[in-house]
PDB file of C-alpha atoms in Angstrom:
ATOM      1  CA  MET K   1     -24.262 -20.550  -5.700  1.00 73.00           C
ATOM      2  CA  ALA K   2     -22.470 -17.398  -3.976  1.00 81.00           C
ATOM      3  CA  THR K   3     -24.108 -13.716  -4.291  1.00 90.00           C
ATOM      4  CA  LEU K   4     -22.240 -11.112  -6.018  1.00 89.00           C
ATOM      5  CA  GLY K   5     -21.237  -9.542  -2.094  1.00 90.00           C
ATOM      6  CA  GLN K   6     -20.009 -12.934  -1.038  1.00 91.00           C
ATOM      7  CA  GLU K   7     -17.972 -13.187  -4.204  1.00 92.00           C
ATOM      8  CA  LEU K   8     -16.323  -9.720  -3.866  1.00 92.00           C
ATOM      9  CA  ARG K   9     -15.398 -10.085  -0.333  1.00 92.00           C
ATOM     10  CA  GLN K  10     -13.800 -13.648  -0.690  1.00 93.00           C
ATOM     11  CA  GLN K  11     -11.643 -11.828  -3.107  1.00 92.00           C
ATOM     12  CA  ARG K  12     -10.932  -8.935  -1.146  1.00 92.00           C
ATOM     13  CA  GLU K  13      -9.651 -11.319   1.687  1.00 93.00           C
ATOM     14  CA  ALA K  14      -7.833 -13.186  -1.022  1.00 92.00           C
ATOM     15  CA  CYS K  15      -5.746 -10.460  -2.143  1.00 91.00           C
ATOM     16  CA  GLY K  16      -5.459  -9.223   1.455  1.00 92.00           C
ATOM     17  CA  LYS K  17      -6.819  -5.694   1.075  1.00 92.00           C
ATOM     18  CA  SER K  18      -8.961  -3.794   3.566  1.00 93.00           C
ATOM     19  CA  LEU K  19     -12.263  -1.823   3.195  1.00 92.00           C
ATOM     20  CA  GLU K  20     -10.255   0.865   4.249  1.00 94.00           C
ATOM     21  CA  GLU K  21      -7.604   0.788   1.568  1.00 93.00           C
ATOM     22  CA  ILE K  22     -10.064   0.218  -1.204  1.00 93.00           C
ATOM     23  CA  SER K  23     -12.136   3.474   0.259  1.00 93.00           C
ATOM     24  CA  ARG K  24      -8.678   5.527   0.068  1.00 94.00           C
ATOM     25  CA  VAL K  25      -8.091   4.102  -3.444  1.00 91.00           C
ATOM     26  CA  THR K  26     -11.682   4.331  -4.622  1.00 92.00           C
ATOM     27  CA  ASN K  27     -13.067   7.207  -2.888  1.00 93.00           C
ATOM     28  CA  ILE K  28     -15.928   5.344  -2.045  1.00 94.00           C
ATOM     29  CA  ALA K  29     -17.264   5.658   1.768  1.00 93.00           C
ATOM     30  CA  ILE K  30     -16.811   2.438   3.887  1.00 93.00           C
ATOM     31  CA  ARG K  31     -20.547   2.127   4.604  1.00 94.00           C
ATOM     32  CA  PHE K  32     -21.596   1.933   0.606  1.00 94.00           C
ATOM     33  CA  LEU K  33     -18.395  -0.693   0.597  1.00 93.00           C
ATOM     34  CA  HIS K  34     -19.961  -2.792   3.273  1.00 92.00           C
ATOM     35  CA  ALA K  35     -23.722  -2.598   1.705  1.00 92.00           C
ATOM     36  CA  ILE K  36     -22.198  -4.007  -1.434  1.00 93.00           C
ATOM     37  CA  GLU K  37     -20.691  -7.078   0.424  1.00 92.00           C
ATOM     38  CA  ARG K  38     -23.747  -7.381   2.188  1.00 93.00           C
ATOM     39  CA  ASP K  39     -25.839  -7.296  -0.998  1.00 91.00           C
ATOM     40  CA  ASP K  40     -27.945  -4.359   0.681  1.00 90.00           C
ATOM     41  CA  TYR K  41     -28.406  -2.262  -2.232  1.00 88.00           C
ATOM     42  CA  ARG K  42     -31.273  -0.288  -0.763  1.00 89.00           C
ATOM     43  CA  GLU K  43     -28.321   1.601   0.979  1.00 87.00           C
ATOM     44  CA  LEU K  44     -26.534   2.820  -1.961  1.00 89.00           C
ATOM     45  CA  PRO K  45     -27.257   6.210  -3.763  1.00 86.00           C
ATOM     46  CA  GLY K  46     -28.931   5.191  -6.978  1.00 82.00           C
ATOM     47  CA  GLU K  47     -28.788   3.128  -9.904  1.00 81.00           C
ATOM     48  CA  LEU K  48     -25.966   4.775 -11.925  1.00 84.00           C
ATOM     49  CA  TYR K  49     -23.778   5.138  -8.808  1.00 90.00           C
ATOM     50  CA  ASN K  50     -24.276   1.149  -8.089  1.00 90.00           C
ATOM     51  CA  ARG K  51     -23.140   0.344 -11.280  1.00 93.00           C
ATOM     52  CA  SER K  52     -19.742   2.636 -10.729  1.00 92.00           C
ATOM     53  CA  PHE K  53     -19.320   1.793  -7.051  1.00 93.00           C
ATOM     54  CA  ILE K  54     -19.283  -2.222  -7.971  1.00 93.00           C
ATOM     55  CA  ARG K  55     -17.087  -1.645 -11.099  1.00 94.00           C
ATOM     56  CA  GLN K  56     -14.500   0.432  -9.039  1.00 95.00           C
ATOM     57  CA  LEU K  57     -14.388  -2.331  -6.139  1.00 92.00           C
ATOM     58  CA  ALA K  58     -13.971  -4.980  -8.753  1.00 93.00           C
ATOM     59  CA  ARG K  59     -11.270  -3.448 -10.621  1.00 94.00           C
ATOM     60  CA  ALA K  60      -9.603  -2.461  -7.053  1.00 93.00           C
ATOM     61  CA  ILE K  61      -9.232  -6.198  -6.129  1.00 93.00           C
ATOM     62  CA  GLY K  62      -8.811  -7.672  -9.235  1.00 92.00           C
ATOM     63  CA  TYR K  63     -11.975  -8.952  -9.924  1.00 94.00           C
ATOM     64  CA  ASP K  64     -14.158  -9.624 -13.570  1.00 94.00           C
ATOM     65  CA  GLU K  65     -16.170  -6.199 -13.265  1.00 94.00           C
ATOM     66  CA  ASP K  66     -18.400  -7.637 -16.690  1.00 94.00           C
ATOM     67  CA  ARG K  67     -19.306 -10.564 -14.436  1.00 92.00           C
ATOM     68  CA  ALA K  68     -19.987  -8.534 -11.164  1.00 90.00           C
ATOM     69  CA  LEU K  69     -22.478  -6.113 -13.090  1.00 92.00           C
ATOM     70  CA  GLN K  70     -24.196  -9.533 -14.301  1.00 92.00           C
ATOM     71  CA  LEU K  71     -24.365 -10.892 -10.969  1.00 91.00           C
ATOM     72  CA  TYR K  72     -25.679  -7.395  -9.766  1.00 90.00           C
ATOM     73  CA  GLU K  73     -28.500  -7.269 -12.439  1.00 91.00           C
ATOM     74  CA  ARG K  74     -29.579 -10.713 -11.772  1.00 89.00           C
ATOM     75  CA  GLN K  75     -29.735 -10.110  -7.989  1.00 88.00           C
ATOM     76  CA  SER K  76     -31.491  -6.940  -8.330  1.00 82.00           C
ATOM     77  CA  GLY K  77     -33.441  -7.066 -10.976  1.00 78.00           C
ATOM     78  CA  SER K  78     -31.775  -3.874 -12.576  1.00 70.00           C
ATOM     79  CA  PRO K  79     -32.205  -4.002 -16.502  1.00 65.00           C
ATOM     80  CA  ARG K  80     -29.038  -4.051 -18.302  1.00 61.00           C
ATOM     81  CA  ILE K  81     -27.609  -1.125 -19.697  1.00 58.00           C
ATOM     82  CA  PRO K  82     -25.587  -1.586 -23.127  1.00 52.00           C
ATOM     83  CA  THR K  83     -22.067  -0.726 -23.452  1.00 53.00           C
ATOM     84  CA  ASP K  84     -20.635   2.481 -26.034  1.00 49.00           C
ATOM     85  CA  GLU K  85     -19.287  -0.423 -28.112  1.00 51.00           C
ATOM     86  CA  GLU K  86     -22.329  -2.230 -28.556  1.00 45.00           C
ATOM     87  CA  VAL K  87     -24.238   0.730 -29.360  1.00 38.00           C
ATOM     88  CA  SER K  88     -21.921   1.674 -32.086  1.00 49.00           C
ATOM     89  CA  ARG K  89     -22.045  -1.833 -33.304  1.00 48.00           C
ATOM     90  CA  THR K  90     -26.117  -2.000 -33.357  1.00 44.00           C
ATOM     91  CA  PRO K  91     -27.527  -1.221 -36.859  1.00 45.00           C
ATOM     92  CA  GLU K  92     -29.503   1.744 -37.933  1.00 45.00           C
ATOM     93  CA  PHE K  93     -32.719   0.474 -39.925  1.00 43.00           C
ATOM     94  CA  LEU K  94     -34.219   3.356 -41.801  1.00 41.00           C
ATOM     95  CA  PRO K  95     -37.786   3.489 -42.574  1.00 47.00           C
ATOM     96  CA  PRO K  96     -39.346   2.302 -46.044  1.00 49.00           C
ATOM     97  CA  PRO K  97     -39.959   5.432 -48.036  1.00 47.00           C
ATOM     98  CA  LYS K  98     -43.533   6.344 -48.108  1.00 52.00           C
ATOM     99  CA  THR K  99     -45.361   6.083 -51.519  1.00 53.00           C
ATOM    100  CA  GLY K 100     -48.815   6.604 -51.101  1.00 59.00           C
ATOM    101  CA  ASN K 101     -48.314  10.463 -51.200  1.00 69.00           C
ATOM    102  CA  ALA K 102     -46.246  10.056 -54.690  1.00 74.00           C
ATOM    103  CA  LEU K 103     -48.871   7.850 -56.086  1.00 79.00           C
ATOM    104  CA  LEU K 104     -51.606  10.085 -55.014  1.00 83.00           C
ATOM    105  CA  LEU K 105     -50.118  13.288 -56.518  1.00 86.00           C
ATOM    106  CA  MET K 106     -49.456  11.482 -59.828  1.00 85.00           C
ATOM    107  CA  LEU K 107     -53.173  10.457 -60.332  1.00 86.00           C
ATOM    108  CA  THR K 108     -54.340  13.665 -59.490  1.00 91.00           C
ATOM    109  CA  LEU K 109     -52.166  15.160 -62.047  1.00 88.00           C
ATOM    110  CA  SER K 110     -53.358  12.414 -64.737  1.00 88.00           C
ATOM    111  CA  ILE K 111     -56.937  13.779 -63.922  1.00 92.00           C
ATOM    112  CA  VAL K 112     -56.253  17.554 -64.421  1.00 89.00           C
ATOM    113  CA  VAL K 113     -54.669  16.626 -68.015  1.00 87.00           C
ATOM    114  CA  ILE K 114     -57.452  14.479 -69.238  1.00 88.00           C
ATOM    115  CA  VAL K 115     -60.063  17.276 -68.348  1.00 84.00           C
ATOM    116  CA  ILE K 116     -57.946  20.072 -69.810  1.00 83.00           C
ATOM    117  CA  ALA K 117     -57.425  17.785 -73.010  1.00 79.00           C
ATOM    118  CA  GLY K 118     -61.138  16.652 -72.749  1.00 76.00           C
ATOM    119  CA  THR K 119     -62.622  20.344 -72.417  1.00 73.00           C
ATOM    120  CA  SER K 120     -60.332  21.642 -75.579  1.00 70.00           C
ATOM    121  CA  TYR K 121     -61.882  18.845 -77.659  1.00 67.00           C
ATOM    122  CA  ALA K 122     -65.265  19.692 -77.018  1.00 69.00           C
ATOM    123  CA  PHE K 123     -65.128  23.257 -76.922  1.00 67.00           C
ATOM    124  CA  PRO K 124     -62.044  24.545 -79.427  1.00 65.00           C
ATOM    125  CA  GLY K 125     -61.159  28.073 -78.748  1.00 62.00           C
ATOM    126  CA  TRP K 126     -62.783  28.310 -75.463  1.00 59.00           C
ATOM    127  CA  TRP K 127     -59.423  30.301 -73.889  1.00 57.00           C
ATOM    128  CA  LYS K 128     -60.540  33.268 -76.278  1.00 60.00           C
ATOM    129  CA  PHE K 129     -63.952  33.419 -74.661  1.00 55.00           C
ATOM    130  CA  LEU K 130     -62.069  34.124 -71.426  1.00 56.00           C
ATOM    131  CA  SER K 131     -60.277  37.076 -73.119  1.00 58.00           C
ATOM    132  CA  HIS K 132     -63.061  38.863 -74.386  1.00 55.00           C
ATOM    133  CA  PRO K 133     -63.391  42.858 -73.658  1.00 57.00           C
ATOM    134  CA  LEU K 134     -66.485  42.675 -71.637  1.00 54.00           C
ATOM    135  CA  LEU K 135     -64.863  40.110 -68.977  1.00 52.00           C
ATOM    136  CA  SER K 136     -61.992  41.669 -68.639  1.00 52.00           C
ATOM    137  CA  SER K 137     -61.441  44.698 -65.681  1.00 51.00           C
ATOM    138  CA  GLN K 138     -60.408  47.875 -66.666  1.00 49.00           C
ATOM    139  CA  LYS K 139     -58.564  49.526 -64.123  1.00 47.00           C
ATOM    140  CA  THR K 140     -59.026  53.726 -64.254  1.00 46.00           C
ATOM    141  CA  SER K 141     -57.417  56.109 -62.123  1.00 47.00           C
ATOM    142  CA  SER K 142     -58.670  59.509 -61.325  1.00 49.00           C
ATOM    143  CA  PRO K 143     -56.410  62.401 -61.665  1.00 51.00           C
ATOM    144  CA  GLN K 144     -54.659  63.819 -58.561  1.00 58.00           C
ATOM    145  CA  ALA K 145     -54.450  67.451 -57.891  1.00 54.00           C
ATOM    146  CA  PRO K 146     -50.873  68.753 -57.611  1.00 56.00           C
ATOM    147  CA  PRO K 147     -50.149  70.051 -54.371  1.00 57.00           C
ATOM    148  CA  THR K 148     -50.432  73.906 -53.352  1.00 57.00           C
ATOM    149  CA  PRO K 149     -46.752  75.192 -52.607  1.00 55.00           C
ATOM    150  CA  SER K 150     -46.897  77.262 -49.467  1.00 54.00           C
ATOM    151  CA  THR K 151     -46.209  81.049 -49.737  1.00 56.00           C
ATOM    152  CA  GLY K 152     -45.502  81.809 -46.262  1.00 55.00           C
ATOM    153  CA  PRO K 153     -42.333  80.683 -44.354  1.00 57.00           C
ATOM    154  CA  PRO K 154     -42.509  77.447 -42.285  1.00 56.00           C
ATOM    155  CA  PRO K 155     -43.083  78.134 -38.337  1.00 55.00           C
ATOM    156  CA  ALA K 156     -39.877  78.091 -36.321  1.00 55.00           C
ATOM    157  CA  THR K 157     -40.025  75.117 -34.039  1.00 56.00           C
ATOM    158  CA  THR K 158     -37.682  74.444 -30.730  1.00 55.00           C
ATOM    159  CA  THR K 159     -37.171  71.311 -29.379  1.00 57.00           C
ATOM    160  CA  ALA K 160     -35.817  70.994 -25.977  1.00 55.00           C
ATOM    161  CA  PRO K 161     -32.755  68.508 -25.247  1.00 56.00           C
ATOM    162  CA  ALA K 162     -34.312  65.654 -23.394  1.00 59.00           C
ATOM    163  CA  PRO K 163     -32.370  64.871 -19.876  1.00 56.00           C
ATOM    164  CA  SER K 164     -29.956  62.040 -20.710  1.00 57.00           C
ATOM    165  CA  PRO K 165     -30.925  59.205 -17.914  1.00 55.00           C
ATOM    166  CA  ALA K 166     -28.362  58.640 -15.204  1.00 50.00           C
ATOM    167  CA  PRO K 167     -26.385  55.324 -15.304  1.00 47.00           C
ATOM    168  CA  ALA K 168     -27.942  52.727 -12.443  1.00 45.00           C
ATOM    169  CA  LEU K 169     -25.706  51.295 -10.262  1.00 42.00           C
ATOM    170  CA  PRO K 170     -25.875  47.292 -10.482  1.00 44.00           C
ATOM    171  CA  SER K 171     -27.596  46.152  -7.311  1.00 47.00           C
ATOM    172  CA  PRO K 172     -26.885  42.855  -5.510  1.00 50.00           C
ATOM    173  CA  ALA K 173     -28.604  39.810  -6.542  1.00 56.00           C
ATOM    174  CA  ASP K 174     -31.333  38.620  -3.933  1.00 69.00           C
ATOM    175  CA  GLU K 175     -29.972  35.393  -4.014  1.00 83.00           C
ATOM    176  CA  LEU K 176     -26.852  32.940  -5.057  1.00 84.00           C
ATOM    177  CA  VAL K 177     -27.831  30.168  -7.280  1.00 91.00           C
ATOM    178  CA  LEU K 178     -24.736  27.668  -7.877  1.00 86.00           C
ATOM    179  CA  GLU K 179     -24.492  24.872 -10.222  1.00 93.00           C
ATOM    180  CA  LEU K 180     -21.614  22.645 -10.135  1.00 92.00           C
ATOM    181  CA  ARG K 181     -21.699  20.256 -13.283  1.00 93.00           C
ATOM    182  CA  ALA K 182     -19.065  17.649 -13.196  1.00 93.00           C
ATOM    183  CA  THR K 183     -17.157  16.407 -15.960  1.00 93.00           C
ATOM    184  CA  GLY K 184     -14.768  14.101 -14.153  1.00 89.00           C
ATOM    185  CA  LYS K 185     -14.033  12.918 -10.413  1.00 88.00           C
ATOM    186  CA  CYS K 186     -13.842  15.893  -8.061  1.00 91.00           C
ATOM    187  CA  TRP K 187     -13.710  15.678  -4.459  1.00 87.00           C
ATOM    188  CA  THR K 188     -15.837  18.892  -3.113  1.00 94.00           C
ATOM    189  CA  ARG K 189     -16.729  20.730   0.125  1.00 91.00           C
ATOM    190  CA  ILE K 190     -19.573  22.971   0.174  1.00 94.00           C
ATOM    191  CA  GLN K 191     -21.177  25.768   3.160  1.00 93.00           C
ATOM    192  CA  VAL K 192     -24.250  27.478   2.386  1.00 93.00           C
ATOM    193  CA  ASP K 193     -24.411  30.904   4.405  1.00 92.00           C
ATOM    194  CA  SER K 194     -24.171  30.004   7.928  1.00 89.00           C
ATOM    195  CA  GLY K 195     -25.537  26.321   7.171  1.00 91.00           C
ATOM    196  CA  LYS K 196     -23.301  22.719   7.858  1.00 91.00           C
ATOM    197  CA  GLN K 197     -20.441  22.179   5.479  1.00 89.00           C
ATOM    198  CA  GLU K 198     -21.144  19.047   3.148  1.00 91.00           C
ATOM    199  CA  GLU K 199     -18.255  16.877   1.794  1.00 91.00           C
ATOM    200  CA  PHE K 200     -18.779  14.255  -1.217  1.00 91.00           C
ATOM    201  CA  ILE K 201     -17.365  13.052  -4.576  1.00 92.00           C
ATOM    202  CA  LEU K 202     -18.682  14.111  -7.517  1.00 90.00           C
ATOM    203  CA  LEU K 203     -18.729  11.592 -10.414  1.00 93.00           C
ATOM    204  CA  PRO K 204     -18.797  12.323 -14.381  1.00 91.00           C
ATOM    205  CA  ASP K 205     -21.915  14.012 -15.206  1.00 90.00           C
ATOM    206  CA  ASP K 206     -23.521  14.809 -11.924  1.00 93.00           C
ATOM    207  CA  VAL K 207     -25.200  18.165 -11.409  1.00 92.00           C
ATOM    208  CA  ARG K 208     -26.022  19.917  -8.408  1.00 92.00           C
ATOM    209  CA  LEU K 209     -27.745  23.163  -7.231  1.00 89.00           C
ATOM    210  CA  TYR K 210     -27.521  25.476  -4.274  1.00 92.00           C
ATOM    211  CA  ARG K 211     -29.292  28.596  -3.358  1.00 91.00           C
ATOM    212  CA  ALA K 212     -27.854  31.021  -0.760  1.00 91.00           C
ATOM    213  CA  LYS K 213     -28.531  34.582   0.492  1.00 87.00           C
ATOM    214  CA  GLU K 214     -25.253  35.665   1.776  1.00 87.00           C
ATOM    215  CA  LYS K 215     -22.470  33.709   0.672  1.00 90.00           C
ATOM    216  CA  ILE K 216     -21.199  30.543  -0.756  1.00 92.00           C
ATOM    217  CA  VAL K 217     -18.027  28.641   0.410  1.00 91.00           C
ATOM    218  CA  LEU K 218     -16.504  26.335  -2.033  1.00 89.00           C
ATOM    219  CA  SER K 219     -13.625  24.392  -2.179  1.00 91.00           C
ATOM    220  CA  LEU K 220     -12.261  21.746  -5.061  1.00 90.00           C
ATOM    221  CA  GLY K 221      -9.857  19.070  -5.210  1.00 86.00           C
ATOM    222  CA  ALA K 222     -10.089  19.204  -9.331  1.00 87.00           C
ATOM    223  CA  ARG K 223     -10.996  22.429 -10.558  1.00 80.00           C
ATOM    224  CA  GLN K 224     -10.471  21.393 -14.391  1.00 86.00           C
ATOM    225  CA  ALA K 225     -13.015  18.729 -13.620  1.00 90.00           C
ATOM    226  CA  VAL K 226     -16.244  20.813 -12.365  1.00 91.00           C
ATOM    227  CA  SER K 227     -17.941  23.493 -14.372  1.00 90.00           C
ATOM    228  CA  VAL K 228     -19.159  26.296 -12.202  1.00 90.00           C
ATOM    229  CA  THR K 229     -21.951  28.622 -12.884  1.00 90.00           C
ATOM    230  CA  VAL K 230     -23.444  31.239 -10.574  1.00 89.00           C
ATOM    231  CA  ASN K 231     -26.740  33.225 -11.688  1.00 88.00           C
ATOM    232  CA  GLY K 232     -26.341  31.539 -15.053  1.00 86.00           C
ATOM    233  CA  ARG K 233     -22.877  33.365 -15.519  1.00 88.00           C
ATOM    234  CA  PRO K 234     -19.669  30.582 -15.763  1.00 91.00           C
ATOM    235  CA  LEU K 235     -17.525  31.458 -12.734  1.00 80.00           C
ATOM    236  CA  GLU K 236     -13.720  30.728 -12.818  1.00 82.00           C
ATOM    237  CA  LEU K 237     -12.280  30.525  -9.433  1.00 80.00           C
ATOM    238  CA  PRO K 238      -9.218  31.318  -8.576  1.00 82.00           C
ATOM    239  CA  SER K 239      -6.552  28.937  -7.408  1.00 81.00           C
ATOM    240  CA  ARG K 240      -2.861  29.002  -6.353  1.00 80.00           C
ATOM    241  CA  ASP K 241      -1.388  25.711  -7.685  1.00 80.00           C
ATOM    242  CA  GLY K 242      -3.884  25.890 -10.631  1.00 79.00           C
ATOM    243  CA  ILE K 243      -5.821  22.756  -9.410  1.00 86.00           C
ATOM    244  CA  THR K 244      -7.403  22.817  -6.412  1.00 90.00           C
ATOM    245  CA  VAL K 245      -9.769  25.759  -5.026  1.00 88.00           C
ATOM    246  CA  LYS K 246      -9.395  26.172  -1.377  1.00 85.00           C
ATOM    247  CA  ARG K 247     -12.314  27.997   0.340  1.00 87.00           C
ATOM    248  CA  ALA K 248     -13.341  30.548  -2.105  1.00 87.00           C
ATOM    249  CA  VAL K 249     -16.317  32.926  -1.058  1.00 90.00           C
ATOM    250  CA  ILE K 250     -18.736  33.609  -3.427  1.00 88.00           C
ATOM    251  CA  THR K 251     -21.090  36.508  -2.649  1.00 86.00           C
ATOM    252  CA  PRO K 252     -24.126  38.346  -4.473  1.00 79.00           C
ATOM    253  CA  SER K 253     -21.945  41.489  -4.854  1.00 74.00           C
ATOM    254  CA  THR K 254     -18.747  39.598  -6.154  1.00 67.00           C
ATOM    255  CA  VAL K 255     -21.454  38.016  -8.849  1.00 60.00           C
ATOM    256  CA  GLU K 256     -23.115  41.421  -9.673  1.00 57.00           C
ATOM    257  CA  THR K 257     -19.829  43.214 -10.078  1.00 54.00           C
ATOM    258  CA  GLY K 258     -17.953  40.647 -12.279  1.00 50.00           C
ATOM    259  CA  LEU K 259     -14.767  41.407  -9.987  1.00 47.00           C
ATOM    260  CA  MET K 260     -14.155  37.661  -9.973  1.00 45.00           C
ATOM    261  CA  GLY K 261     -10.828  39.007  -7.996  1.00 43.00           C
ATOM    262  CA  GLN K 262     -12.884  39.427  -5.315  1.00 41.00           C
ATOM    263  CA  LEU K 263     -13.222  35.729  -4.401  1.00 48.00           C
ATOM    264  CA  HIS K 264     -11.057  35.296  -1.200  1.00 48.00           C
ATOM    265  CA  PRO K 265     -10.503  32.172   1.316  1.00 46.00           C
ATOM    266  CA  ALA K 266     -12.840  31.898   4.024  1.00 47.00           C
ATOM    267  CA  ALA K 267     -11.079  32.467   7.457  1.00 44.00           C
ATOM    268  CA  ASN K 268     -13.093  29.224   8.891  1.00 44.00           C
ATOM    269  CA  MET K 269     -15.172  26.659   7.296  1.00 42.00           C
ATOM    270  CA  GLN K 270     -18.255  26.032  10.291  1.00 42.00           C
TER     271      GLN K 270
END
């Protein structure tokens, strides 16, 4: 029986498509496509990525996506993840009502009623004994002497006005903490301080954190598909065409002052 990688390669060759063409369509790196066709899932980034890559590759070459995932689960031993439609069809069973506490409460009330009825029958007029004057406590209050009015004029007091504190100037943050939270697929390029730039594809529900001392240079292919937060503050990056963000520079002073207009294109991406 052919493996998943063998069937996908045969289907791709039958369609006359190369891995380079599929990589351009799906934005999946060629080395990941090679790993899938070799059935070498250790080279893939992780479980959710593996399923997404296999599904996109099968769709690109006209292969049955459900069958591809079934073969992947059978070969890799990965547990099956139910679809949204299957989850919505799953009935919800409510736990049976707890009647033990209600029965205990009813039994306790019954015992109290029986005890009160028996006491009234054996000792009629017992409630009158509780209202005897000797048993009731009398509350007495001692009269208070009225306050003596003051005859002399009240001493004059002067209070010096407290100096108003000088407004504190905002100081730049010690570091930048950038959070990228993707709601859709987005090409991303980022450079932290003077380090090496990193380029990757953000997939839906991806979350990435970066820390920098001086600056972060960020480029996005689909600004509306990524939520950007810096030091806990939402950040709206500038875009000339309303879609892409090209080499926006984020610095501590820009974040502290709140002047988002100070974001400017970087001269070079090292």
